C-alpha positions as a Markdown table, in Angstrom:
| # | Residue | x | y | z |
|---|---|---|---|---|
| 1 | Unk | 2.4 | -18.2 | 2.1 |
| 2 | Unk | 5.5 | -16.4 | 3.7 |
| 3 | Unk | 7.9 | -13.8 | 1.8 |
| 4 | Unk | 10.4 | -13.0 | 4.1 |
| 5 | Unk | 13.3 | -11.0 | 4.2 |
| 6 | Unk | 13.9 | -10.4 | 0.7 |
| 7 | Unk | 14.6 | -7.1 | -1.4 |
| 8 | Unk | 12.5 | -7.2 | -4.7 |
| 9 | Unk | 12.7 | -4.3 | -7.3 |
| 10 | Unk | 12.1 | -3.4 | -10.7 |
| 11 | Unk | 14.4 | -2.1 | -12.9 |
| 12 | Unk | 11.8 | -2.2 | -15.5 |
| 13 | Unk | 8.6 | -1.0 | -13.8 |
| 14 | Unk | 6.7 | -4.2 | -13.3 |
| 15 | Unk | 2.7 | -4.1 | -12.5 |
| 16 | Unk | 3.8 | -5.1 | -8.6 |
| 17 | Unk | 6.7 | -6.4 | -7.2 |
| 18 | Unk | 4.4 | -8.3 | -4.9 |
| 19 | Unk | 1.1 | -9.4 | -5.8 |
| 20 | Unk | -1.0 | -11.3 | -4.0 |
| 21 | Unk | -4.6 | -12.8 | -5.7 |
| 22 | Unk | -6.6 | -15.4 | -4.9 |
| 23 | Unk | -4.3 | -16.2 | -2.0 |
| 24 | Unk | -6.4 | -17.4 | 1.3 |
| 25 | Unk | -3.4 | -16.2 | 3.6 |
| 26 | Unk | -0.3 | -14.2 | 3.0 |
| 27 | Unk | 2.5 | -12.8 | 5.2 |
| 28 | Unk | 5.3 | -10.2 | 3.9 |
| 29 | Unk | 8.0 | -10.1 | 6.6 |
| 30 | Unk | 11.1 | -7.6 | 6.5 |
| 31 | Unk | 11.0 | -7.1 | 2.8 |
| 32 | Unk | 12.0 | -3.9 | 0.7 |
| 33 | Unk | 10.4 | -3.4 | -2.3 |
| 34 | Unk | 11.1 | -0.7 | -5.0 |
| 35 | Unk | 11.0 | 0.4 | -8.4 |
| 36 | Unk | 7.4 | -0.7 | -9.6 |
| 37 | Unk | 3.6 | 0.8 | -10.2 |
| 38 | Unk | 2.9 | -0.8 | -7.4 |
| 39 | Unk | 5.0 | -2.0 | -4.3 |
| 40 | Unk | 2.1 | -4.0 | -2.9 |
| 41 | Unk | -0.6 | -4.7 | -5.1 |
| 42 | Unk | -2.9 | -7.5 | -3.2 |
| 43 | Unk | -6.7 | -8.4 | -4.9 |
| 44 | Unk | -9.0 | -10.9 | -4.5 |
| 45 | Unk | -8.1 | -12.7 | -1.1 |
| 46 | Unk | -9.5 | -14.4 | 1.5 |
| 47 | Unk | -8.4 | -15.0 | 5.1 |
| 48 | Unk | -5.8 | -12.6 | 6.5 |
| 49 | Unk | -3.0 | -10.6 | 5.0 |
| 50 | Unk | -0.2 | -9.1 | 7.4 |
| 51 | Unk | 2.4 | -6.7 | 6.0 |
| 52 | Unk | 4.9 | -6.0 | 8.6 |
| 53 | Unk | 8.5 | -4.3 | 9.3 |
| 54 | Unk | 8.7 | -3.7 | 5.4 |
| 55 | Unk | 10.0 | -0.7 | 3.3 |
| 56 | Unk | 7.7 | 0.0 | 0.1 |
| 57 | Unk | 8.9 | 3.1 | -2.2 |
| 58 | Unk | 9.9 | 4.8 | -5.1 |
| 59 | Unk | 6.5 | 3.5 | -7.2 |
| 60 | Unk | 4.8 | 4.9 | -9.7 |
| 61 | Unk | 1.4 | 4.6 | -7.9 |
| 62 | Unk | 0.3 | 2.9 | -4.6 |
| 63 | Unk | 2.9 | 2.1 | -2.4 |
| 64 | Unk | 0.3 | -1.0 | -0.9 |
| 65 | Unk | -2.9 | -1.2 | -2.7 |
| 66 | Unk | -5.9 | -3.6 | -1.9 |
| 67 | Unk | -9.1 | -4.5 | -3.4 |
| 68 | Unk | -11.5 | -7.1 | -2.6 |
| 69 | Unk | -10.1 | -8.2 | 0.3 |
| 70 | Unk | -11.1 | -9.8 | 3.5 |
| 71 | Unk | -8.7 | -8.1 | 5.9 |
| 72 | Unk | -5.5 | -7.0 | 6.0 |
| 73 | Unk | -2.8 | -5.7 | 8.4 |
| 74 | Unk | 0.0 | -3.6 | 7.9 |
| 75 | Unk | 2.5 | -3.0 | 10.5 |
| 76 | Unk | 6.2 | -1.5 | 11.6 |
| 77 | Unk | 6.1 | -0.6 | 7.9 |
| 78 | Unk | 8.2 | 2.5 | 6.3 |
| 79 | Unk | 6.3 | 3.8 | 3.1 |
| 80 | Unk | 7.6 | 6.4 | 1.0 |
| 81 | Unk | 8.4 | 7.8 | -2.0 |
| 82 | Unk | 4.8 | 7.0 | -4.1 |
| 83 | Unk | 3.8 | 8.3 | -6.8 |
| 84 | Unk | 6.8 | 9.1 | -8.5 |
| 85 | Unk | 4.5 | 9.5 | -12.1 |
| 86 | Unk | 3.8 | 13.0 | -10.7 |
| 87 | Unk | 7.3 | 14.1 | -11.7 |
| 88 | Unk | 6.0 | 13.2 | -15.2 |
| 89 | Unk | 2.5 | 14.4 | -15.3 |
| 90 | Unk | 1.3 | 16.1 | -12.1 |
| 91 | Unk | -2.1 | 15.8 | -13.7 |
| 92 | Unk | -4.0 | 13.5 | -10.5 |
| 93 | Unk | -5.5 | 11.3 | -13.9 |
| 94 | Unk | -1.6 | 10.3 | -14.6 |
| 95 | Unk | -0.7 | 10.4 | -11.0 |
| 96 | Unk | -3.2 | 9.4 | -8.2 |
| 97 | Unk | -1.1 | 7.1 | -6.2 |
| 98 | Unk | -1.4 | 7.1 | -2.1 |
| 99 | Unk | 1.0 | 5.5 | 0.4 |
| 100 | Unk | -1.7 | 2.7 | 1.1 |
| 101 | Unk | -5.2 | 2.7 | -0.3 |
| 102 | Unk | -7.9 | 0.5 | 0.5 |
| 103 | Unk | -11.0 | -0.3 | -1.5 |
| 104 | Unk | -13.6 | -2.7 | -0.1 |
| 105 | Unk | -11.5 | -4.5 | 2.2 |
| 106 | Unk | -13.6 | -5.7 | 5.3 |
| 107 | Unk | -11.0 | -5.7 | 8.1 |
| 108 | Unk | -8.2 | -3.8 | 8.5 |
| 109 | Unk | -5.7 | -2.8 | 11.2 |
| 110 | Unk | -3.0 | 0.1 | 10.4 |
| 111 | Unk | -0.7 | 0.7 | 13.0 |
| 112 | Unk | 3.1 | 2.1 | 13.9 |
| 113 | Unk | 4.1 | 2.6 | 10.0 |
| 114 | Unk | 5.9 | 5.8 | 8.7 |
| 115 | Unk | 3.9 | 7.1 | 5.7 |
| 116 | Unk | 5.6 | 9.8 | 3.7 |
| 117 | Unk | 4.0 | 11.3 | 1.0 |
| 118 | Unk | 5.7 | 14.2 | 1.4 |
| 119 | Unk | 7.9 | 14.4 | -1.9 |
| 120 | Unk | 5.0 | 14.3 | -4.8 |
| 121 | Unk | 1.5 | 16.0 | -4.8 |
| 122 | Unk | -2.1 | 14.0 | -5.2 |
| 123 | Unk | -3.7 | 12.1 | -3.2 |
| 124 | Unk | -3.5 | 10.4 | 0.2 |
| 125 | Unk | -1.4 | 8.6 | 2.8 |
| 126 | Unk | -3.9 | 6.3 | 3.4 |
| 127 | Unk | -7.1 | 6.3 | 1.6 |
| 128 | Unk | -10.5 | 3.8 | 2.6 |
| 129 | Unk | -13.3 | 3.3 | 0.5 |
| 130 | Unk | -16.0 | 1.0 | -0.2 |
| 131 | Unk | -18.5 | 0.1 | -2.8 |
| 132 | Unk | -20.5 | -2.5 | -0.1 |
| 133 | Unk | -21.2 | -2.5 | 3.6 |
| 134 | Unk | -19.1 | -0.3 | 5.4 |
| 135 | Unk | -15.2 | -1.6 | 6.1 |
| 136 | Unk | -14.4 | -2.0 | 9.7 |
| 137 | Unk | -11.3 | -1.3 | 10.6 |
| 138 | Unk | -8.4 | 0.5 | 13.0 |
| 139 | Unk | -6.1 | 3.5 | 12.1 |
| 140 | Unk | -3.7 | 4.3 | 15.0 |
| 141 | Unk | 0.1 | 5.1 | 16.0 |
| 142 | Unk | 1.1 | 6.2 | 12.2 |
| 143 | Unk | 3.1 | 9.1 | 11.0 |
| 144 | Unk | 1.4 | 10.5 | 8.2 |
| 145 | Unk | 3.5 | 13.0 | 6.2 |
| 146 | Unk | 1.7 | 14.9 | 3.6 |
| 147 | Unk | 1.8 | 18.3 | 2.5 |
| 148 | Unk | -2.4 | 18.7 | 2.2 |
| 149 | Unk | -4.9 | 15.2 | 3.1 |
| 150 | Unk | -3.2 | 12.8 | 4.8 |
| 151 | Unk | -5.8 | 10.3 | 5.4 |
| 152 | Unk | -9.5 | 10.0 | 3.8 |
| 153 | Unk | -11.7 | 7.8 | 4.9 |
């Protein structure tokens, strides 16, 4: 499955404004996506899922989050403007959203994005975790603005 060169937002704070489950491959292409909890919100797949030359901001929480997924790539992406709940409640319980985050994905390559998380407080630019066997994956050529962590691992 392709989305491609679309602009998706929510003017009524939607869960996602992409979200990908179950899928066995997805692709988002040159979108810009805006106004949900979630830009990205991709759990449960299999195969690969590339994210490329997309702009993701002004969510409540995660700009991109993944769970339980086989591998991902994000790419030439522009993320910023997360966790915008922190203007509401700067308490991280209310507001723990990070530019990507990443819990027990297998495979993951992260490379020449912009991540700003420069405007709110809590949490992360990119965050990697796992319950399981240990993630394999690549972190390199990002800009990573944060004022504090910008990437835990």
């Amino acid at each position: 499955m392709t989305i491609q060169d679309l602009e998706i937002e929510s003017t009524n704070n939607a869960q996602s404004c992409i979200h990908l489950f179950n899928n066995v491959r997805g692709r988002v292409i040159n979108c810009n996506v805006h106004g949900s909890e979630w830009g990205i919100r991709n759990v449960n797949t299999t195969g690969m899922i590339h994210i490329i030359n997309s702009e993701i901001y002004k969510t409540g929480d995660d700009g991109c989050f993944n769970l339980t997924t086989d591998s991902i790539e994000l790419s030439g992406s522009y993320i910023h403007d997360v966790n915008q709940k922190w203007f509401v409640n700067p308490s991280e319980t209310f507001s723990g959203g990070d530019g990507i985050q990443l819990v027990n994905v297998k495979y993951f390559y992260i490379h020449n994005n912009t991540i700003d998380h420069g405007a709110t407080g809590n949490k992360f630019c990119i965050i990697a975790e796992s319950d399981g066997p240990a993630s394999h994956g690549i972190i390199d050529h990002n800009v990573s603005l944060r004022n504090g962590n910008g990437i835990l691992v």
